[in-house]
CSV table of C-alpha atoms and ligand atoms in Angstrom, one decimal:
chain,number,residue,atom,x,y,z
A,676,MET,CA,0.1,0.1,0.0
A,677,LEU,CA,1.2,3.5,-1.5
A,678,GLY,CA,1.6,5.4,2.3
A,679,PRO,CA,1.1,9.3,2.7
A,680,SER,CA,2.1,10.5,-1.1
A,681,THR,CA,2.0,14.2,-2.6
A,682,VAL,CA,0.2,13.5,-6.0
A,683,LEU,CA,-0.7,15.7,-8.9
A,684,VAL,CA,-4.6,16.4,-9.8
A,685,THR,CA,-4.8,17.7,-13.6
A,686,GLY,CA,-8.5,19.2,-13.6
A,687,GLY,CA,-8.8,19.0,-9.8
A,688,ALA,CA,-10.7,21.9,-9.5
A,689,GLY,CA,-13.7,19.4,-12.1
A,690,PHE,CA,-16.4,17.9,-10.3
A,691,ILE,CA,-14.7,14.7,-10.1
A,692,GLY,CA,-11.2,16.8,-9.7
A,693,SER,CA,-12.6,18.1,-6.6
A,694,HIS,CA,-14.4,16.4,-4.6
A,695,THR,CA,-11.3,13.4,-4.9
A,696,ALA,CA,-8.9,16.1,-3.4
A,697,VAL,CA,-10.6,15.9,0.1
A,698,GLU,CA,-10.8,12.8,0.0
A,699,LEU,CA,-6.8,12.7,-0.8
A,700,LEU,CA,-6.7,16.0,1.7
A,701,ASP,CA,-9.2,13.7,3.8
A,702,HIS,CA,-6.1,10.9,4.1
A,703,GLY,CA,-3.5,13.0,4.8
A,704,HIS,CA,-1.9,13.3,1.5
A,705,GLU,CA,-1.1,16.4,-0.2
A,706,VAL,CA,-2.6,17.8,-3.6
A,707,VAL,CA,-1.0,20.1,-6.2
A,708,ILE,CA,-4.5,20.6,-8.5
A,709,VAL,CA,-3.5,21.6,-12.2
A,710,ASP,CA,-6.8,23.0,-13.8
A,711,ASP,CA,-7.6,25.6,-17.0
A,712,TYR,CA,-10.1,26.2,-16.2
A,713,SER,CA,-12.2,26.0,-18.9
A,714,ASN,CA,-15.3,24.4,-17.2
A,715,SER,CA,-14.7,25.4,-13.6
A,716,SER,CA,-13.1,28.2,-11.0
A,717,PRO,CA,-10.8,28.3,-8.8
A,718,GLY,CA,-14.1,28.7,-7.1
A,719,ALA,CA,-13.9,25.0,-6.9
A,720,VAL,CA,-10.1,25.3,-5.2
A,721,GLU,CA,-11.6,27.4,-1.7
A,722,ARG,CA,-13.7,25.1,-1.5
A,723,ILE,CA,-12.0,22.2,-1.1
A,724,ALA,CA,-9.6,23.8,1.7
A,725,LYS,CA,-12.7,24.0,3.1
A,726,VAL,CA,-14.6,21.2,3.3
A,727,ALA,CA,-11.0,19.9,4.0
A,728,GLY,CA,-10.6,22.3,7.7
A,729,ARG,CA,-6.6,22.5,5.1
A,730,PRO,CA,-5.7,23.5,1.6
A,731,PRO,CA,-4.1,21.9,-2.0
A,732,ALA,CA,0.0,23.0,-1.5
A,733,ALA,CA,-0.7,24.1,-4.2
A,734,ALA,CA,-2.8,25.3,-7.5
A,735,TYR,CA,-1.5,26.3,-10.8
A,736,GLU,CA,-4.2,27.3,-13.7
A,737,ALA,CA,-2.1,25.8,-17.1
A,738,ASP,CA,-3.1,23.7,-19.8
A,739,LEU,CA,-1.6,20.3,-20.1
A,740,LEU,CA,-0.6,21.5,-23.2
A,741,ASP,CA,1.2,24.5,-22.5
A,742,ARG,CA,4.6,22.8,-22.0
A,743,ARG,CA,6.4,25.2,-20.8
A,744,ALA,CA,3.9,25.6,-17.9
A,745,LEU,CA,4.0,21.6,-17.3
A,746,THR,CA,6.9,21.2,-16.1
A,747,GLU,CA,7.5,23.9,-14.3
A,748,VAL,CA,5.0,22.7,-11.8
A,749,PHE,CA,6.9,19.0,-11.7
A,750,ASP,CA,10.0,21.3,-11.3
A,751,ASN,CA,8.4,23.0,-7.9
A,752,HIS,CA,7.2,19.3,-6.5
A,753,SER,CA,8.1,16.0,-6.2
A,754,PHE,CA,5.1,13.9,-7.0
A,755,ASP,CA,5.2,10.5,-5.9
A,756,ALA,CA,1.9,9.9,-8.2
A,757,VAL,CA,-0.8,11.6,-10.7
A,758,VAL,CA,-5.0,10.8,-11.2
A,759,HIS,CA,-4.8,12.6,-14.4
A,760,PHE,CA,-8.7,13.8,-14.7
A,761,ALA,CA,-8.4,17.0,-16.9
A,762,ALA,CA,-10.5,16.9,-20.1
A,763,LYS,CA,-13.1,17.2,-22.0
A,764,LYS,CA,-15.9,14.9,-21.4
A,765,ALA,CA,-19.5,16.5,-23.3
A,766,VAL,CA,-21.2,13.4,-25.7
A,767,GLY,CA,-22.8,15.7,-27.5
A,768,GLU,CA,-19.9,18.4,-27.7
A,769,SER,CA,-17.8,16.2,-29.2
A,770,VAL,CA,-19.5,14.7,-32.5
A,771,ARG,CA,-19.7,19.1,-33.6
A,772,LEU,CA,-15.4,19.3,-32.6
A,773,PRO,CA,-14.5,16.2,-32.3
A,774,VAL,CA,-10.7,16.8,-33.5
A,775,GLU,CA,-11.0,19.3,-29.5
A,776,TYR,CA,-11.3,16.3,-28.0
A,777,TYR,CA,-8.3,14.6,-30.0
A,778,ASP,CA,-5.9,17.8,-28.9
A,779,ILE,CA,-6.8,17.8,-25.3
A,780,ASN,CA,-7.8,14.8,-24.0
A,781,VAL,CA,-5.0,12.6,-26.7
A,782,GLY,CA,-2.2,15.2,-26.8
A,783,GLY,CA,-3.1,16.4,-23.0
A,784,THR,CA,-2.7,12.4,-22.1
A,785,THR,CA,1.1,12.6,-24.1
A,786,ALA,CA,2.1,15.6,-22.6
A,787,LEU,CA,1.5,14.6,-19.0
A,788,LEU,CA,2.9,11.1,-20.2
A,789,ARG,CA,6.1,13.3,-21.0
A,790,ALA,CA,6.4,15.1,-18.0
A,791,MET,CA,6.1,12.4,-15.8
A,792,ARG,CA,8.7,10.4,-17.6
A,793,GLU,CA,11.5,13.2,-17.9
A,794,HIS,CA,10.4,13.9,-14.3
A,795,GLU,CA,10.6,10.1,-13.1
A,796,VAL,CA,7.0,10.1,-12.1
A,797,HIS,CA,6.1,6.4,-12.1
A,798,ARG,CA,2.1,5.9,-11.0
A,799,LEU,CA,-0.9,7.2,-12.7
A,800,VAL,CA,-4.5,7.4,-12.1
A,801,PHE,CA,-6.5,7.9,-15.7
A,802,SER,CA,-10.0,8.8,-16.3
A,803,SER,CA,-11.6,6.7,-18.6
A,804,SER,CA,-15.0,6.0,-19.2
A,805,CYS,CA,-18.3,3.4,-19.8
A,806,SER,CA,-19.1,5.6,-22.6
A,807,ILE,CA,-15.9,3.2,-24.2
A,808,TYR,CA,-18.3,0.0,-23.7
A,809,GLY,CA,-20.0,2.3,-26.7
A,810,ASP,CA,-23.0,0.1,-28.7
A,811,THR,CA,-22.8,-2.6,-27.0
A,812,THR,CA,-25.8,-5.1,-25.8
A,813,LYS,CA,-24.8,-6.2,-22.5
A,814,VAL,CA,-26.0,-6.0,-19.2
A,815,PRO,CA,-23.6,-5.8,-17.8
A,816,LEU,CA,-20.5,-4.4,-18.5
A,817,THR,CA,-16.9,-6.2,-17.4
A,818,GLU,CA,-13.6,-5.3,-18.2
A,819,GLY,CA,-12.5,-7.4,-20.7
A,820,ASP,CA,-15.7,-7.0,-22.8
A,821,PRO,CA,-15.2,-5.3,-26.4
A,822,ALA,CA,-15.0,-1.6,-26.3
A,823,ARG,CA,-17.4,0.0,-29.2
A,824,PRO,CA,-17.3,3.5,-28.6
A,825,THR,CA,-19.4,5.6,-30.4
A,826,ASN,CA,-18.2,9.4,-30.3
A,827,PRO,CA,-15.3,11.1,-30.8
A,828,TYR,CA,-15.3,12.2,-26.8
A,829,ALA,CA,-15.3,7.9,-25.8
A,830,THR,CA,-13.3,7.7,-28.7
A,831,THR,CA,-10.5,9.5,-27.1
A,832,LYS,CA,-10.9,7.4,-23.5
A,833,TRP,CA,-9.6,4.4,-25.6
A,834,LEU,CA,-7.3,5.6,-27.7
A,835,CYS,CA,-5.6,6.7,-23.8
A,836,GLU,CA,-6.4,3.2,-22.3
A,837,ARG,CA,-4.7,2.6,-25.4
A,838,ILE,CA,-1.5,4.6,-25.3
A,839,LEU,CA,-1.1,3.5,-22.1
A,840,THR,CA,-1.4,-0.2,-22.3
A,841,ASP,CA,1.1,0.4,-24.5
A,842,VAL,CA,4.1,3.2,-23.1
A,843,CYS,CA,3.2,0.4,-19.9
A,844,ARG,CA,5.0,-2.5,-21.9
A,845,TYR,CA,7.8,-0.7,-22.5
A,846,VAL,CA,8.5,1.5,-20.1
A,847,PRO,CA,8.3,-0.6,-17.4
A,848,GLU,CA,8.4,0.8,-14.4
A,849,LEU,CA,5.1,2.7,-15.4
A,850,SER,CA,1.9,1.6,-12.5
A,851,VAL,CA,-1.6,2.7,-13.9
A,852,LEU,CA,-5.6,2.3,-13.0
A,853,ALA,CA,-8.0,3.2,-15.0
A,854,LEU,CA,-10.8,3.8,-14.0
A,855,ARG,CA,-13.8,3.3,-16.6
A,856,TYR,CA,-16.2,5.0,-14.9
A,857,PHE,CA,-20.3,5.6,-15.4
A,858,ASN,CA,-21.7,8.4,-14.8
A,859,PRO,CA,-20.6,10.1,-11.7
A,860,VAL,CA,-24.0,12.5,-10.1
A,861,GLY,CA,-24.5,13.6,-7.0
A,862,ALA,CA,-22.2,16.0,-4.7
A,863,HIS,CA,-20.9,16.5,-1.4
A,864,PRO,CA,-23.1,16.0,1.1
A,865,SER,CA,-21.9,19.2,2.9
A,866,GLY,CA,-23.3,20.8,-0.3
A,867,LEU,CA,-20.0,23.3,-0.4
A,868,LEU,CA,-18.7,20.9,-3.2
A,869,GLY,CA,-20.6,19.9,-5.8
A,870,GLU,CA,-20.8,19.1,-10.2
A,871,VAL,CA,-20.6,22.9,-11.7
A,872,PRO,CA,-20.9,23.1,-15.0
A,873,ASN,CA,-20.1,26.0,-17.4
A,874,GLY,CA,-22.9,27.7,-19.2
A,875,VAL,CA,-25.6,25.3,-19.9
A,876,PRO,CA,-25.1,22.2,-18.3
A,877,ASN,CA,-24.2,18.9,-21.4
A,878,ASN,CA,-24.8,16.1,-18.7
A,879,VAL,CA,-28.8,15.0,-17.3
A,880,MET,CA,-28.2,14.8,-13.3
A,881,PRO,CA,-26.4,19.0,-13.3
A,882,TYR,CA,-29.7,20.6,-15.7
A,883,LEU,CA,-31.8,19.3,-14.0
A,884,ALA,CA,-30.8,20.3,-10.8
A,885,GLN,CA,-31.5,23.3,-12.9
A,886,VAL,CA,-34.2,22.9,-14.1
A,887,ALA,CA,-36.1,21.4,-10.4
A,888,ASP,CA,-35.0,25.4,-9.2
A,889,GLY,CA,-36.5,26.6,-12.1
A,890,ARG,CA,-33.4,28.5,-13.9
A,891,LEU,CA,-34.3,26.2,-16.9
A,892,ASP,CA,-37.4,25.5,-18.2
A,893,ARG,CA,-37.6,21.8,-18.6
A,894,LEU,CA,-35.6,18.1,-19.4
A,895,GLN,CA,-35.1,17.8,-23.0
A,896,VAL,CA,-36.2,13.5,-23.0
A,897,PHE,CA,-33.3,12.1,-25.6
A,898,GLY,CA,-35.5,9.7,-26.9
A,899,ASP,CA,-37.7,7.1,-25.2
A,900,ASP,CA,-37.9,4.4,-28.3
A,901,TYR,CA,-34.9,2.4,-27.3
A,902,PRO,CA,-34.7,-0.8,-26.3
A,903,THR,CA,-35.0,-0.4,-22.2
A,904,PRO,CA,-38.4,-0.7,-19.9
A,905,ASP,CA,-39.7,2.7,-20.5
A,906,GLY,CA,-37.9,3.6,-23.6
A,907,THR,CA,-34.9,6.5,-22.2
A,908,GLY,CA,-31.6,5.1,-21.8
A,909,VAL,CA,-30.6,3.8,-18.8
A,910,ARG,CA,-27.1,4.6,-17.1
A,911,ASP,CA,-25.5,3.0,-13.8
A,912,TYR,CA,-25.4,6.5,-12.1
A,913,VAL,CA,-22.6,6.4,-8.9
A,914,HIS,CA,-22.3,8.8,-5.9
A,915,VAL,CA,-19.6,10.9,-6.6
A,916,MET,CA,-18.5,10.4,-3.2
A,917,ASP,CA,-18.0,7.3,-3.9
A,918,VAL,CA,-16.1,8.0,-6.5
A,919,ALA,CA,-13.6,10.2,-5.2
A,920,GLU,CA,-12.8,7.1,-2.4
A,921,GLY,CA,-12.7,4.5,-5.9
A,922,HIS,CA,-9.4,7.2,-6.7
A,923,ARG,CA,-8.2,7.0,-3.4
A,924,MET,CA,-8.4,3.3,-3.0
A,925,ALA,CA,-6.7,3.4,-7.1
A,926,LEU,CA,-4.2,6.0,-6.0
A,927,GLU,CA,-2.4,4.0,-2.8
A,928,HIS,CA,-3.0,0.3,-4.9
A,929,LEU,CA,-1.0,1.2,-7.6
A,930,ASP,CA,2.0,-0.9,-6.0
A,931,ASP,CA,0.1,-3.3,-6.3
A,932,LYS,CA,1.2,-4.5,-9.4
A,933,PRO,CA,3.2,-2.8,-12.1
A,934,GLY,CA,2.3,-1.8,-15.9
A,935,MET,CA,-1.3,-1.3,-16.7
A,936,SER,CA,-4.3,-2.2,-14.2
A,937,VAL,CA,-7.9,-1.5,-15.6
A,938,PHE,CA,-11.2,-1.4,-13.2
A,939,ASN,CA,-15.4,-0.6,-13.7
A,940,ILE,CA,-16.5,1.5,-11.2
A,941,GLY,CA,-20.3,1.6,-11.4
A,942,THR,CA,-23.1,0.5,-8.6
A,943,GLY,CA,-24.1,-2.6,-11.0
A,944,ARG,CA,-28.2,-1.4,-11.1
A,945,GLY,CA,-29.5,0.8,-14.2
A,946,THR,CA,-31.8,3.4,-13.8
A,947,SER,CA,-33.5,5.4,-16.9
A,948,VAL,CA,-33.5,8.8,-17.2
A,949,LEU,CA,-37.2,8.7,-16.5
A,950,GLU,CA,-36.8,7.7,-13.6
A,951,LEU,CA,-34.1,10.0,-13.0
A,952,VAL,CA,-36.5,12.6,-13.2
A,953,SER,CA,-39.4,11.0,-10.8
A,954,ALA,CA,-35.7,10.0,-8.1
A,955,PHE,CA,-35.2,14.1,-8.6
A,956,SER,CA,-39.2,15.6,-8.2
A,957,HIS,CA,-39.1,13.7,-5.3
A,958,ALA,CA,-36.4,15.4,-3.5
A,959,ALA,CA,-36.6,18.2,-5.0
A,960,GLY,CA,-40.1,17.9,-3.8
A,961,THR,CA,-42.1,19.6,-7.0
A,962,PRO,CA,-42.8,18.3,-10.4
A,963,ILE,CA,-40.1,18.3,-12.7
A,964,PRO,CA,-41.3,19.3,-16.4
A,965,TYR,CA,-39.1,17.3,-19.7
A,966,GLU,CA,-40.6,17.4,-23.3
A,967,ILE,CA,-39.3,13.6,-25.0
A,968,THR,CA,-36.8,15.2,-28.4
A,969,GLY,CA,-34.3,12.9,-30.6
A,970,ARG,CA,-32.4,11.3,-29.7
A,971,ARG,CA,-29.2,12.7,-29.2
A,972,PRO,CA,-26.3,11.8,-31.4
A,973,GLY,CA,-23.2,9.6,-30.0
A,974,ASP,CA,-26.0,7.7,-27.7
A,975,VAL,CA,-26.1,4.5,-26.2
A,976,ALA,CA,-29.6,2.5,-24.7
A,977,GLU,CA,-27.5,1.0,-21.2
A,978,LEU,CA,-24.7,1.0,-19.6
A,979,ILE,CA,-24.4,-0.2,-16.1
A,980,ALA,CA,-21.0,-1.9,-14.6
A,981,ASP,CA,-19.8,-5.0,-13.3
A,982,ALA,CA,-17.4,-4.0,-10.5
A,983,THR,CA,-16.9,-6.7,-8.6
A,984,ALA,CA,-13.6,-7.0,-9.8
A,985,VAL,CA,-12.9,-3.8,-7.8
A,986,ALA,CA,-14.1,-5.3,-5.1
A,987,ARG,CA,-12.1,-8.5,-4.8
A,988,ALA,CA,-8.3,-6.3,-5.6
A,989,TRP,CA,-9.3,-3.7,-3.3
A,990,GLY,CA,-12.7,-3.9,-1.7
A,991,TRP,CA,-14.1,-1.0,-3.5
A,992,THR,CA,-17.7,-1.2,-3.0
A,993,THR,CA,-20.6,1.6,-3.4
A,994,SER,CA,-22.3,2.7,-0.1
A,995,ARG,CA,-24.2,5.1,-1.7
A,996,ASP,CA,-27.6,5.0,-3.6
A,997,LEU,CA,-30.0,6.8,-6.1
A,998,ALA,CA,-31.7,8.6,-3.0
A,999,ALA,CA,-28.8,10.2,-2.5
A,1000,MET,CA,-27.3,10.8,-5.6
A,1001,VAL,CA,-30.5,13.5,-5.9
A,1002,GLU,CA,-31.0,14.5,-1.9
A,1003,ASP,CA,-27.9,15.6,-2.4
A,1004,ALA,CA,-26.9,16.9,-6.2
A,1005,TRP,CA,-30.1,19.4,-4.8
A,1006,ARG,CA,-28.9,20.5,-1.9
A,1007,PHE,CA,-25.8,22.1,-3.7
A,1008,GLN,CA,-28.3,22.9,-6.4
A,1009,GLN,CA,-30.2,24.7,-3.4
A,1010,MET,CA,-27.0,25.7,-1.3
A,1011,ASN,CA,-25.3,28.0,-4.3
A,1012,PRO,CA,-27.8,28.9,-7.2
A,1013,ALA,CA,-25.1,30.5,-9.8
A,1014,GLY,CA,-22.8,27.3,-8.2
A,1015,TYR,CA,-19.1,29.0,-6.1
A,1016,PRO,CA,-18.4,32.5,-6.4
A,1017,ASN,CA,-16.0,34.2,-8.3
B,1268,UFG,N1,-29.7,12.6,-21.1
B,1268,UFG,C1,-31.1,13.5,-21.6
B,1268,UFG,N2,-31.0,14.9,-21.4
B,1268,UFG,C2,-29.8,15.6,-21.7
B,1268,UFG,C3,-29.0,14.8,-21.3
B,1268,UFG,C4,-28.7,13.4,-20.7
B,1268,UFG,O1,-32.4,12.6,-21.5
B,1268,UFG,O2,-30.7,16.9,-21.4
B,1268,UFG,C5,-29.6,11.2,-21.0
B,1268,UFG,C6,-28.7,10.7,-22.5
B,1268,UFG,O3,-29.1,10.8,-23.0
B,1268,UFG,C7,-28.6,9.2,-21.6
B,1268,UFG,C8,-28.5,10.0,-20.1
B,1268,UFG,O4,-29.6,10.6,-19.5
B,1268,UFG,O5,-29.4,8.8,-21.4
B,1268,UFG,C9,-26.9,10.5,-19.7
B,1268,UFG,O6,-26.7,11.4,-19.9
B,1268,UFG,P1,-24.8,12.3,-19.6
B,1268,UFG,O7,-25.1,13.3,-20.7
B,1268,UFG,O8,-26.1,12.4,-18.4
B,1268,UFG,O9,-24.3,11.7,-19.6
B,1268,UFG,P2,-23.6,9.7,-20.2
B,1268,UFG,O10,-23.8,8.7,-20.9
B,1268,UFG,O11,-23.7,10.7,-22.3
B,1268,UFG,O12,-21.8,9.6,-20.3
B,1268,UFG,C10,-21.2,11.0,-20.4
B,1268,UFG,C11,-19.7,10.0,-20.7
B,1268,UFG,C12,-19.7,9.7,-19.0
B,1268,UFG,C13,-19.1,10.3,-18.7
B,1268,UFG,C14,-20.7,11.5,-17.8
B,1268,UFG,C15,-21.1,11.8,-17.4
B,1268,UFG,O13,-19.7,9.2,-21.5
B,1268,UFG,O14,-18.0,9.3,-19.5
B,1268,UFG,O15,-20.6,11.8,-19.0
B,1268,UFG,O16,-20.3,13.2,-17.7
B,1268,UFG,F1,-19.4,10.3,-16.8
């Protein structure tokens, strides 16, 4: 088990990154954040310090593709490991801006690998995604199931996994854990940390939260003609606090074996869009207006995790249910209707 460490968290001001930063600080690790604030803000770093009771060792505003800035970060600290979240993550946007997605997600990862190599940092936890399984009818999905990405976002994550596997083959001192998370949602139970996308949310949960508090008119449900029980898309929503714990455990298990390993991070339970709307309405105590529209390009019917491998490897399991996910997301929305103060 890796003991107290100094950890670079890329994208540490983002949704999963900020919750993971708190989890690492709570467990005695030092955290250095690099974020370009393209879909986050420095306000998140202040909240991390408030929730954890101590600040990250440093927070840099930098783009991973800025080689000089990244080198300076690595020069200033002696990292034991890196947790790499910084990436773009919206399926719909990736269909419109594929080149940007390849540049930032794949180019950002290789830039990071280069800096790690130059500074002899050999441990990495990588944010992968269930979306790499793509157009599949298999339920639930295990790590051995084939990747069939259906949109540029998913393809960038799959390419990063391929690159990491290949680099691990030729750099034997490297240890990489890629976590394929299903759909992280929810917020810190304090209501101080949550998901704050810039602009109109792309993902269903922050969108629902803004409809519930009247900032947006209604949710558009993307398709009700999928082969699922109510026709709407089914996903394995997983509480961001469980996901953050998964990252902290991954970090501490990086030395278990060298090379590349991949784990699903999900609950094993599926929820349709309409079931999510109903759960959120219940938590918010108000009906949530919605309309059925056409399918979103690149979407698939159903993605549910088989997360038994990670339970076997490190004993990680989820402990928060859908009710906790929507209650925590709603508390955060009510306490921070306009996101973090600037
Ligand atoms: N959906 C709607 N209306 C919306 C947004 C989404 O009906 O306004 C539906 C989608 O069609 C899908 C489900 O809600 O069936 C979930 O969509 P999200 O956009 O919230 O999430 P995705 O399943 O597309 O997953 C993507 C990435 C994941 C990532 C997740 C959250 O593939 O890697 O976003 O960031 F974890």
